[in-house]
Coordinates of C-alpha atoms in Angstrom, one line a residue:
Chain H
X1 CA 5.3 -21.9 -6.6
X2 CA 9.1 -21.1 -6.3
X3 CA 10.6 -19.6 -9.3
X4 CA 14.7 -20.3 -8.9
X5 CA 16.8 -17.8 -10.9
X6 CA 20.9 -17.9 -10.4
X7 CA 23.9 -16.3 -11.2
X8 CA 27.4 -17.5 -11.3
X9 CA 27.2 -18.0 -7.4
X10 CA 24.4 -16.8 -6.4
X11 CA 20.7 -18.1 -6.0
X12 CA 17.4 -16.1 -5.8
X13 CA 14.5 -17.9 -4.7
X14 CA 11.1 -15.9 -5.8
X15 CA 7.9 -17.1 -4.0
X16 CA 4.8 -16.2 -2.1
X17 CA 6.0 -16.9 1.5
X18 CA 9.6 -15.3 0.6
X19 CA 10.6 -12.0 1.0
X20 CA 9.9 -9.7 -1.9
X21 CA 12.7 -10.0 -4.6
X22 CA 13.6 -6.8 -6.1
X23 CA 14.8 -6.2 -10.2
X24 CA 17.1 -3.5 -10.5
X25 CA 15.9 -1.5 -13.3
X26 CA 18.9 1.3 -13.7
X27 CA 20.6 -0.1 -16.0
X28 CA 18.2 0.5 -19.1
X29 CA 19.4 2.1 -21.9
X30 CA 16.0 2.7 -23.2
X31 CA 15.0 4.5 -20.2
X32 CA 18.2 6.4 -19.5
X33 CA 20.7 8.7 -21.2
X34 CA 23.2 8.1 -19.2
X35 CA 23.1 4.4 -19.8
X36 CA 22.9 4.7 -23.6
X37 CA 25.8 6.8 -23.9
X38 CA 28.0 4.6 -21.4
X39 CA 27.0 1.4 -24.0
X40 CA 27.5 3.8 -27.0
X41 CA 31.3 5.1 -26.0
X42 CA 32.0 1.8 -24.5
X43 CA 32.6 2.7 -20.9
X44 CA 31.3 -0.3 -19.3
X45 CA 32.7 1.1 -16.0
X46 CA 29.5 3.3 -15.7
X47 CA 27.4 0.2 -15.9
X48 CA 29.7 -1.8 -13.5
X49 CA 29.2 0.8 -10.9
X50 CA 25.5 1.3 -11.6
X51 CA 25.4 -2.4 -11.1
X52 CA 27.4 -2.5 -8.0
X53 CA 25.2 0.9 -6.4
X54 CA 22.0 -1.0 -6.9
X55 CA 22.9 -4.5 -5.2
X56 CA 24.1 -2.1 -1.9
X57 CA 20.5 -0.8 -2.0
X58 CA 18.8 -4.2 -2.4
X59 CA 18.5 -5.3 -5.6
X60 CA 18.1 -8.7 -5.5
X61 CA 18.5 -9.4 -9.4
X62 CA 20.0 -7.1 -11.7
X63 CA 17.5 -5.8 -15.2
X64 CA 20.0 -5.3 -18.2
X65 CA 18.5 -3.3 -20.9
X66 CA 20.9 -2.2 -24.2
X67 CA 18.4 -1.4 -26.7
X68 CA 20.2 1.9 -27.9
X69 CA 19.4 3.9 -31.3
X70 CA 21.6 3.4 -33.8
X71 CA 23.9 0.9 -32.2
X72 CA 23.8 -3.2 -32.3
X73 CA 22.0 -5.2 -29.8
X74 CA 23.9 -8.1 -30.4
X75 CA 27.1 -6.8 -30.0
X76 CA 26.5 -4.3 -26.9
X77 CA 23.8 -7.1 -25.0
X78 CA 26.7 -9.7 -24.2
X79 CA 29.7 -7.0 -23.4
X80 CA 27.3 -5.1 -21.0
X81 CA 26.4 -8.8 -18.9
X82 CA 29.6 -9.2 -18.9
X83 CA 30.6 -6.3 -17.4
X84 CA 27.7 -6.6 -14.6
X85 CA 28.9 -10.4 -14.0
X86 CA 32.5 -8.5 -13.1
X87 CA 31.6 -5.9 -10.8
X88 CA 28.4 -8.2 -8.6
X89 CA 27.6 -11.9 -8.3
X90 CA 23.8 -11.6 -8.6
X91 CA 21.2 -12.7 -10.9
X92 CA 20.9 -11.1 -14.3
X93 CA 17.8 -9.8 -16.0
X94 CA 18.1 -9.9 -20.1
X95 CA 15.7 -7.2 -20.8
X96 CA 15.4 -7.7 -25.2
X97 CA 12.7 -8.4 -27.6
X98 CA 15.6 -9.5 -29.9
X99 CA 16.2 -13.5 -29.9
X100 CA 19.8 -13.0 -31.8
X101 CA 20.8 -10.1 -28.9
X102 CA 19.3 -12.7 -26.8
X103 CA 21.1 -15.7 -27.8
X104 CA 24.4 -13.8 -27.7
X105 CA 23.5 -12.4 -24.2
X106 CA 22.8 -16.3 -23.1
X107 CA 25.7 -17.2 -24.2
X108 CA 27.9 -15.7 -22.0
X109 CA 25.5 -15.2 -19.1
X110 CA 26.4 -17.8 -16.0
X111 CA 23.5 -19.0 -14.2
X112 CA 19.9 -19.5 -15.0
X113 CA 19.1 -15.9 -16.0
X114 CA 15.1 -14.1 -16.7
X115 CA 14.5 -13.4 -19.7
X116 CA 12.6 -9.9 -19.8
X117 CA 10.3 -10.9 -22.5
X118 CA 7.4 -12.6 -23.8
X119 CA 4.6 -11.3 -24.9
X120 CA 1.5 -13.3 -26.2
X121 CA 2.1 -12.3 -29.7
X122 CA 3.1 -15.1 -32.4
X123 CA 6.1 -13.4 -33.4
X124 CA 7.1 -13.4 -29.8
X125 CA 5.9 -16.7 -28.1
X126 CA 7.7 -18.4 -31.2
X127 CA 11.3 -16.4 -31.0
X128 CA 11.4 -16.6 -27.3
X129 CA 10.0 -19.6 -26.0
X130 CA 12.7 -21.8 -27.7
X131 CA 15.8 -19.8 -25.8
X132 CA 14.1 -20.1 -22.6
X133 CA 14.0 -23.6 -23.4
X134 CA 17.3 -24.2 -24.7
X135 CA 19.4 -22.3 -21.5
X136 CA 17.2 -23.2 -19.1
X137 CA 16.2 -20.0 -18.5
X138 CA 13.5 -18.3 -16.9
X139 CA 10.8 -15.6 -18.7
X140 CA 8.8 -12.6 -18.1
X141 CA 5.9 -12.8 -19.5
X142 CA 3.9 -9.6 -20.1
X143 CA 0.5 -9.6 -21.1
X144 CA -0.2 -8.0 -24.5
X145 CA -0.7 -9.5 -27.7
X146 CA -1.4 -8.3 -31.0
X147 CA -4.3 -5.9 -29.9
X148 CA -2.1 -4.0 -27.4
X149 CA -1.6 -3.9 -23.7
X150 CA -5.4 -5.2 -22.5
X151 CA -7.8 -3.1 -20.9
X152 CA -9.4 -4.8 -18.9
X153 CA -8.5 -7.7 -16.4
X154 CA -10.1 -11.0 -18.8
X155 CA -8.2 -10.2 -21.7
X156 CA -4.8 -9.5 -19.6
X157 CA -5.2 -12.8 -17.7
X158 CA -6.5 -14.7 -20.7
X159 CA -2.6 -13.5 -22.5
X160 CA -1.5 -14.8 -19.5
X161 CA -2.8 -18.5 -19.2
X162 CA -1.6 -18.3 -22.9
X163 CA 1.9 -17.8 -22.1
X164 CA 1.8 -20.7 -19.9
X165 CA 0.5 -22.9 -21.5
X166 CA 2.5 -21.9 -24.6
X167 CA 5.6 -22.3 -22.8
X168 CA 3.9 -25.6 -21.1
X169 CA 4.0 -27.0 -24.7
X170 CA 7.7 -26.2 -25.1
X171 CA 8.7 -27.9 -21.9
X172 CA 9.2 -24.8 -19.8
X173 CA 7.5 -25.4 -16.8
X174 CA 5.0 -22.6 -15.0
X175 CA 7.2 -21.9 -12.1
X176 CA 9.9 -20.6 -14.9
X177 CA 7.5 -18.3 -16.2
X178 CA 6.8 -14.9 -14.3
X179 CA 3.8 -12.5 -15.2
X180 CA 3.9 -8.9 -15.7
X181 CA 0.2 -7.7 -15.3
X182 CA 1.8 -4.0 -16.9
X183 CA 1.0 -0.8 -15.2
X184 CA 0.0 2.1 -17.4
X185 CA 0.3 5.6 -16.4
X186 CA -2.1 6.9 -14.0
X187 CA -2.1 10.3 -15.5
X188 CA -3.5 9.3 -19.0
X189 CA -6.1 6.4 -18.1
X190 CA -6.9 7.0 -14.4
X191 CA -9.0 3.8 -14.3
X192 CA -5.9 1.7 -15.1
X193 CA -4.4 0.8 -12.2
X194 CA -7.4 -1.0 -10.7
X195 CA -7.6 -2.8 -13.8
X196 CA -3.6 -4.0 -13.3
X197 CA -4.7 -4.7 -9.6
X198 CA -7.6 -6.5 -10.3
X199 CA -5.4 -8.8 -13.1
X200 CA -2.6 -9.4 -10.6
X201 CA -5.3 -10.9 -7.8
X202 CA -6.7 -13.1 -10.9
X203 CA -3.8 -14.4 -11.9
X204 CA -2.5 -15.0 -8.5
X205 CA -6.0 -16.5 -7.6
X206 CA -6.4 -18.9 -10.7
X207 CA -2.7 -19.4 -12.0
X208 CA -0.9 -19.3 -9.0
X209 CA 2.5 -18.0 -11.1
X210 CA 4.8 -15.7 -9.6
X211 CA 4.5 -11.6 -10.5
X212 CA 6.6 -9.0 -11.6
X213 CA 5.5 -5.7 -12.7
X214 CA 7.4 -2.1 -13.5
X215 CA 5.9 -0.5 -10.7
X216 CA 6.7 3.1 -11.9
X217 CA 4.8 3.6 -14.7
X218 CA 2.3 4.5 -12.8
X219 CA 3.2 7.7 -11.7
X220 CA 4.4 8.6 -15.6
X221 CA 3.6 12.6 -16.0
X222 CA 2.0 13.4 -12.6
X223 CA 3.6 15.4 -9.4
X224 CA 5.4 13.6 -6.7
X225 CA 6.1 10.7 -8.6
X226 CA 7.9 8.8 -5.3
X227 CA 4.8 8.9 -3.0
X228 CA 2.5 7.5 -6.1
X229 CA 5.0 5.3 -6.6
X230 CA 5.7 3.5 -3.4
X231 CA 1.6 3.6 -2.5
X232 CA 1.1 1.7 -5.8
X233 CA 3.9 -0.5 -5.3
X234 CA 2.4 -1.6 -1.6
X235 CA -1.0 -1.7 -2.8
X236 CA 0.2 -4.2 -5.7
X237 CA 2.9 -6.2 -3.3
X238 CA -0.4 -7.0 -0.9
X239 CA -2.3 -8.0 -4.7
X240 CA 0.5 -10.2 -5.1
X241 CA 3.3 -9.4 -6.8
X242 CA 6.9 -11.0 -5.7
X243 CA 9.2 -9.5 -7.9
X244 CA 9.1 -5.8 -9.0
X245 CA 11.3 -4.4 -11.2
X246 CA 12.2 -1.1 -9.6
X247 CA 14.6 1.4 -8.2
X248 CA 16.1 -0.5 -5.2
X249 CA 17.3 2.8 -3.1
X250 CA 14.1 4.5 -3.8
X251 CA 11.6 2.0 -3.0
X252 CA 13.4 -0.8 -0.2
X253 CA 11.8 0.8 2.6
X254 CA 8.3 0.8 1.4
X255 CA 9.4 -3.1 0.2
X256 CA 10.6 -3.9 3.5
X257 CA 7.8 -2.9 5.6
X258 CA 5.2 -4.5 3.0
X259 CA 7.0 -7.4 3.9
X260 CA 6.6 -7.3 7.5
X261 CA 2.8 -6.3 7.3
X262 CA 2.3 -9.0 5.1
X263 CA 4.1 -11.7 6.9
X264 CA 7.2 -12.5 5.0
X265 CA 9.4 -11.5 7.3
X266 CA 8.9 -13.2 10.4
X267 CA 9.8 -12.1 13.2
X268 CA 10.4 -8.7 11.9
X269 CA 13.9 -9.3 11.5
X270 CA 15.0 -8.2 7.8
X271 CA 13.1 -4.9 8.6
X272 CA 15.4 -4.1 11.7
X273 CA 18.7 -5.5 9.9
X274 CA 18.7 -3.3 7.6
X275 CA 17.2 -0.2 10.1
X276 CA 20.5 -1.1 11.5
X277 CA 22.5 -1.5 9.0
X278 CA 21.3 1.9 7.6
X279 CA 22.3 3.8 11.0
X280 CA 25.6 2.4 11.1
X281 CA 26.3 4.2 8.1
Chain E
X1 CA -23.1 2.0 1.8
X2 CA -23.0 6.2 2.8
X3 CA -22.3 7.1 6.4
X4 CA -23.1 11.2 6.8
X5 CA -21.4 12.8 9.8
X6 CA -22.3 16.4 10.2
X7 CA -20.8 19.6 12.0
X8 CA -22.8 22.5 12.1
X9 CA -22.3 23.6 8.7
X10 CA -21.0 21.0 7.3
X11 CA -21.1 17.3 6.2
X12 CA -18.8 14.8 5.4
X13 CA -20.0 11.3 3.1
X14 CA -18.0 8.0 4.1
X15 CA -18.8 5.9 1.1
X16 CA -16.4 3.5 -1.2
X17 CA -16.5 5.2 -4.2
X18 CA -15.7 8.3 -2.8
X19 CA -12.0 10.2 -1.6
X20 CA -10.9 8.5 1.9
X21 CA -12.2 10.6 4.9
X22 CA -9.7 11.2 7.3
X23 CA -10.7 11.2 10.8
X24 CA -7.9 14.1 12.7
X25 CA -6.1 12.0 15.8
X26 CA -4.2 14.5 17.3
X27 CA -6.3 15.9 20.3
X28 CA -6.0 13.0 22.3
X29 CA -5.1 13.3 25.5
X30 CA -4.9 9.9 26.5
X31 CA -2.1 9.7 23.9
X32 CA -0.1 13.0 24.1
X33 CA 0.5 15.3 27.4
X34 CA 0.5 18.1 25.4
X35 CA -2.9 17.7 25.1
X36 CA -3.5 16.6 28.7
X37 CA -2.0 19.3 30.2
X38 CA -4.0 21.5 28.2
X39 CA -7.3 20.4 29.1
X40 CA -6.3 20.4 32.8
X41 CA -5.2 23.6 32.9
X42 CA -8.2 24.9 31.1
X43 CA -5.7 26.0 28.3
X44 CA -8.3 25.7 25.2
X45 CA -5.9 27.5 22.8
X46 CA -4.1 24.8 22.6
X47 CA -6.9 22.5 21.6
X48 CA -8.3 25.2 18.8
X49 CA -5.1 25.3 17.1
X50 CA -4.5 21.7 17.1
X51 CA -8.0 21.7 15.5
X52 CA -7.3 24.3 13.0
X53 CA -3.5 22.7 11.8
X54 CA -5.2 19.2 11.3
X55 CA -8.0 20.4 9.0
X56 CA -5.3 22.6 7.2
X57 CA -3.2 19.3 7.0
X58 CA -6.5 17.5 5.2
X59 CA -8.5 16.2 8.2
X60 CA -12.1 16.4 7.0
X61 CA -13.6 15.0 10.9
X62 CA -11.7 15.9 14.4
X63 CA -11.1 13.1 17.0
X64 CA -11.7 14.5 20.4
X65 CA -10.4 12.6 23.7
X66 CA -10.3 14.0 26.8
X67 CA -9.6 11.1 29.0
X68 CA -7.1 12.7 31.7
X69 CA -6.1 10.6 34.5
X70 CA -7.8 12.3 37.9
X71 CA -9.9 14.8 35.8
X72 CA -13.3 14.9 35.3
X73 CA -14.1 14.0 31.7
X74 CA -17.8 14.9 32.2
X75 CA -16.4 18.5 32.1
X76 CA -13.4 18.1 30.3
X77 CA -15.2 16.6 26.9
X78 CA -18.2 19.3 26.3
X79 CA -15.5 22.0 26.8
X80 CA -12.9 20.6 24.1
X81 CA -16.5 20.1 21.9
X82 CA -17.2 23.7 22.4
X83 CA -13.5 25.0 22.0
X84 CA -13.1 22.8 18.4
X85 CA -16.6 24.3 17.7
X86 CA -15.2 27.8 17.8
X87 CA -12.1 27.1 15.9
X88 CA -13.7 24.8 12.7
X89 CA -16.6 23.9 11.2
X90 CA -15.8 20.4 10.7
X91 CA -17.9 16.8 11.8
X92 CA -16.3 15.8 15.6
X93 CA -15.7 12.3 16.6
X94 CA -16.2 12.5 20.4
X95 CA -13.5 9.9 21.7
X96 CA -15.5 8.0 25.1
X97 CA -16.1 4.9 26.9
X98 CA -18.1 6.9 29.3
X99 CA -21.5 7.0 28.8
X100 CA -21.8 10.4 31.1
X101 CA -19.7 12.2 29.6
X102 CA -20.4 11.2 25.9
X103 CA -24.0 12.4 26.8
X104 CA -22.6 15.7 28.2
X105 CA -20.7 16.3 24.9
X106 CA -23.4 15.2 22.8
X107 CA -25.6 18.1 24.0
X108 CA -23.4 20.8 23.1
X109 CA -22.3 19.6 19.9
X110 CA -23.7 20.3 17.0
X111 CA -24.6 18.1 13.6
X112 CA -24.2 14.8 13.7
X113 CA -21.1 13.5 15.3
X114 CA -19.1 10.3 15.1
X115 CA -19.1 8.6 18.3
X116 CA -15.7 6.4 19.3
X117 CA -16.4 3.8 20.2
X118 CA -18.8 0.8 21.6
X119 CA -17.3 -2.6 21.4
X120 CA -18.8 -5.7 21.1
X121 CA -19.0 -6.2 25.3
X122 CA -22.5 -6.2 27.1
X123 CA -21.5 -3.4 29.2
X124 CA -20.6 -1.4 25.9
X125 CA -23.4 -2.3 24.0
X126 CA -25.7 -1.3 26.8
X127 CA -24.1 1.9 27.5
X128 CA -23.4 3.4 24.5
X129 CA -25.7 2.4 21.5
X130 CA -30.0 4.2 23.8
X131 CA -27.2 7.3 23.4
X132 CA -26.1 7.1 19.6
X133 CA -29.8 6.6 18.9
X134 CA -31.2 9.1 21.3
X135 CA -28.7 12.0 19.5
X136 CA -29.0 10.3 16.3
X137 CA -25.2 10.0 15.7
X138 CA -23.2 7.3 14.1
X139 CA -20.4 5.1 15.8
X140 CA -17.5 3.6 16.1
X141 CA -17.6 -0.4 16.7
X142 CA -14.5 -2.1 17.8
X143 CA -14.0 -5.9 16.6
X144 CA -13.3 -6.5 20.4
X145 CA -15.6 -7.9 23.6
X146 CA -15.0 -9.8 26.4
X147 CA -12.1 -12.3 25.5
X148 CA -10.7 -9.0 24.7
X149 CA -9.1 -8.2 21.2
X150 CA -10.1 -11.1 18.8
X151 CA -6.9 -13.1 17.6
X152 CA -8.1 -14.2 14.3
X153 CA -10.6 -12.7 11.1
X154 CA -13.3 -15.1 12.2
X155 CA -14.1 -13.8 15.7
X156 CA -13.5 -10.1 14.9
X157 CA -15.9 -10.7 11.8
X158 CA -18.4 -12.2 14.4
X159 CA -18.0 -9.7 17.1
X160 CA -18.6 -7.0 14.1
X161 CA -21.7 -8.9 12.9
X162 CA -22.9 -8.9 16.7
X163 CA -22.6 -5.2 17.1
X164 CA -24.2 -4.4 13.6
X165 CA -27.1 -6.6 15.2
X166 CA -27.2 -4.6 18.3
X167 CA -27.7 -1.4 16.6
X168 CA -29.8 -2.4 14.2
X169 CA -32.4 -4.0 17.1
X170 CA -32.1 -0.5 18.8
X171 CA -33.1 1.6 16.1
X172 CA -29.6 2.4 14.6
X173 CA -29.3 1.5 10.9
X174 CA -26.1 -0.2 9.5
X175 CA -24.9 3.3 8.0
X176 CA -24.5 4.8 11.4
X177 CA -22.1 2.0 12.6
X178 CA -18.7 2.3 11.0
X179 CA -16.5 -1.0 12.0
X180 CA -12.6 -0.7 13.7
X181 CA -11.1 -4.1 12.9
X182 CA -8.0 -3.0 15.5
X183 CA -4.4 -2.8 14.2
X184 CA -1.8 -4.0 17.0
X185 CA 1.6 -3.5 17.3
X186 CA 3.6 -5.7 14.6
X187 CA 6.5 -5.8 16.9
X188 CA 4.8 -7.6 19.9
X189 CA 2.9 -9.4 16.9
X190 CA 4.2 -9.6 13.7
X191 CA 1.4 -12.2 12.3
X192 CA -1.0 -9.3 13.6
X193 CA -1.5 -7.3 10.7
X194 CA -2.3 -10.3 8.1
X195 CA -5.3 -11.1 10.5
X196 CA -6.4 -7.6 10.4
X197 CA -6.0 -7.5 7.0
X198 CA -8.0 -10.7 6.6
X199 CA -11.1 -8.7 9.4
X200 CA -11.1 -5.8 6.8
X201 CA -11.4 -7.7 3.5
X202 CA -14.2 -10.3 5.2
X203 CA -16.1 -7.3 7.2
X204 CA -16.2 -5.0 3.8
X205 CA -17.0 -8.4 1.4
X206 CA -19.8 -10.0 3.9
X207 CA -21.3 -6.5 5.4
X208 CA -20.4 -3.3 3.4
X209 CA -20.2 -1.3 6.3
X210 CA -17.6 1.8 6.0
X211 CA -14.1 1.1 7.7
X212 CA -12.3 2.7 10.2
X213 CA -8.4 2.3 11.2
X214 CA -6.4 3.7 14.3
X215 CA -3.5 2.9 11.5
X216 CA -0.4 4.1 13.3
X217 CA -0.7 1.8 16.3
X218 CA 0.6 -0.6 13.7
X219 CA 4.6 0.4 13.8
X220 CA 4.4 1.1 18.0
X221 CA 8.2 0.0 19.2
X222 CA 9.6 -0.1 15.8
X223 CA 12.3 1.8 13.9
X224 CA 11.0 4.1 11.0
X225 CA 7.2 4.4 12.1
X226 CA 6.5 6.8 9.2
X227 CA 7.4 3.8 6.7
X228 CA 5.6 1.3 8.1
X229 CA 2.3 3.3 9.0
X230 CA 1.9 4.8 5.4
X231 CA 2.6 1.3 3.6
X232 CA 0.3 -0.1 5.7
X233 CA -2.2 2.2 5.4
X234 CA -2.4 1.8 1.6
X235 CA -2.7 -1.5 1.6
X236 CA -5.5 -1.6 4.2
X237 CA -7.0 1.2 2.0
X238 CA -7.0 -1.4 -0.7
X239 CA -8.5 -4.0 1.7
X240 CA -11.6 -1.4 2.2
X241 CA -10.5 1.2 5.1
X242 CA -12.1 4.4 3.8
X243 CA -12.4 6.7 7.1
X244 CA -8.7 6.2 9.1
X245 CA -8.2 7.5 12.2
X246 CA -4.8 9.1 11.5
X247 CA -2.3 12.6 11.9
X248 CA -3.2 14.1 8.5
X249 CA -0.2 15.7 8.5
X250 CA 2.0 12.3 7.9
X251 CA -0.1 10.6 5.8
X252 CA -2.0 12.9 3.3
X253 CA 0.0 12.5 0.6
X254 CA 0.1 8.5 0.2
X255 CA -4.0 9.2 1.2
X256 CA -4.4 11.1 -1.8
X257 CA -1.9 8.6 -4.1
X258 CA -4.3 6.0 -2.7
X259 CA -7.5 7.0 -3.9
X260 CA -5.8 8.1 -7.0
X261 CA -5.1 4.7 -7.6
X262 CA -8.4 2.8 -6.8
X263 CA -9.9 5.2 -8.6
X264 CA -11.6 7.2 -5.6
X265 CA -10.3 10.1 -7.8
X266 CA -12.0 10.7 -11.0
X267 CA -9.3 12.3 -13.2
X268 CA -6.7 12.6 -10.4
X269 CA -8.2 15.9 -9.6
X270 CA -7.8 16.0 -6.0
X271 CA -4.2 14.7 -6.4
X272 CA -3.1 17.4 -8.5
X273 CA -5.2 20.0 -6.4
X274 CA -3.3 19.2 -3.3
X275 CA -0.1 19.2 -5.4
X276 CA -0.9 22.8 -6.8
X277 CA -2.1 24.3 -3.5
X278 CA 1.5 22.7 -1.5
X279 CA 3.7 24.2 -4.5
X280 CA 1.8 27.7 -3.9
X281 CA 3.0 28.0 0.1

């Protein structure tokens, strides 16, 4: 299954026989200070280069995330995509839970964008679904639902044939929907990751959708966060996920040589380009 | 399943619910002169403090090899047994094809040693298994035999089956042979790895035997080894490799991040152990 997504110029093709397509995640307001305060004051130039640092180390699609306290969605969603859309011609990422911040966001946003998300809650299956439909857009999908993030692998992949078929109903197709599985952090349920893993072979197995998954949750409050990390992140790439949402400079090398190993770059010749490219610099 | 290797003191458990075993690689002297030149020279010093460095590093079992071109292994192997003797207390893996002078190291080491390797050809079968049951030991079994190293999952899975067999006719239960589904270079082969991959998963599902790796033959010839050999030793981790042959040193870290993550670590308390104990030196 080949989920298409597109920016003004641009194409990214996500799919099991493709290399791994990366999310940039910096660029989260939620997640970052530095981010918040750039969309607070206005100085979009911040995000433009933040945009522009993570495509030079790989980032395939670019995450855009302007939930900030205190300040509007609505108004700061659509200025900050258009400041990405200046600085790099990649795929965008519209990371809300808010349809209006959403719609705004869409408006503006050339391409066919991801929407980052849905969930399997009412609320959000009937607020989200109809955007997707309406821009032709494409849409995470993560798997919760009113009784929280799942425990256990049946419950996450039964929130996930949900979605599908939800969206199904609404005319979105199952290649324009892509699963997040979730990853908790290690350090306060220790037995979660095999539950993610064992959710993202299921899915894979019965569903056949594409997967994304914020890979660094994992290593949330424990030491040497990069090596947890980037193990987790193979481990999970050789479950099947296509599409992380990560740090691009932190985690391309462990990316690129998961691809190799697991025969999606043949010939090996991604994994030396960049080798290459890297000691030219 | 639970394979027990023993030094003279003490004993190390290869089992899948338990922390990965790592199996020290570094005195080999079929792979490094450093180690050759030792051992011909009589130079034991060497050998002891290679020993004592890989344990430090996290080796729990030492990998002896003594196979010098134009010297007598029958010597050289029951000396490098005696000299790791003296310097730790750790199982050895005594690293032959030669019948003579496996038998010649057997009888000076003590416990219950690893033995590396027989494969599945007549002449290996025949030579090797009368002296893993005579000393009691366990061993390696190479997924390889006379068509040499199996291309695809389906022969290596036989060939594994075949050797199980073997020992099992002679008196050697399936706990005492731990199975080597062979990693090759991905730069002569880069569709290599899936097929071993596919031998580890099949071999683990259809027998349970333990699983061991020579892991870093994997990234021979191309640029950033370290990358490549530690992503793709988590994912064949994953697959069901729980005693690697490896250079503790390198790989440790994403070792210990592993079994954090597959839940080989019951409340991450080796993880953090390791962590604490590196921030102290």
């Amino acid at each position: 299954m080949e989920t298409r997504i597109a920016g003004a110029t641009r194409e990214v093709i996500i799919g099991d026989e493709r290399p791994t397509v990366l999310i940039g995640e910096r660029i989260n307001a939620t997640a970052r200070k530095s981010i918040a305060e750039a969309a607070r004051t206005g100085n979009w130039e911040v995000v433009r280069r933040e945009a522009v640092a993570q495509v030079q180390a790989g980032a395939d699609i670019i995450d855009i995330n302007m939930n900030v306290f205190g300040a509007d969605e609505v108004a700061l969603l659509p200025a900050a995509v258009r400041a990405v859309m200046d600085a790099v011609d990649v795929p965008l990422c519209l990371d809300s839970t808010n349809p209006r911040a959403l719609d705004a966001a869409l408006k503006v946003c050339k391409g066919r964008p991801l929407i980052n998300s849905v969930t399997g809650e009412e609320s959000s299956l009937k607020g989200i679904l109809p955007l997707v439909k309406q821009y032709g857009a494409a849409v995470i999908g993560l798997t919760q639902d009113e009784a929280g993030v799942a425990g256990n692998a049946d419950t996450r992949m039964a929130v996930a044939r949900k979605i599908i078929e939800r969206a199904r109903s609404v005319g979105i197709p199952p290649e324009h929907v892509v699963i997040d599985c979730l990853a908790l952090s290690l350090g306060a349920d220790p037995a979660s990751a095999q539950a993610t893993l064992e959710a993202i072979r299921r899915v894979k197995a019965d569903l056949g959708v594409n997967l994304t998954l914020g890979a660094s949750n994992v290593s949330f409050g424990l030491p040497d966060r990069k090596a947890l990390d980037r193990t987790f992140l193979s481990i999970c790439m050789a479950a099947g996920v296509n599409c992380p949402i990560v740090d691009a400079a932190a985690v391309r090398q462990t990316v690129l040589a998961a691809d190799l190993i697991l025969g999606r770059d043949k010939r090996a010749r991604r994994y030396i380009g960049v080798y290459r490219e890297r000691a030219k610099r």
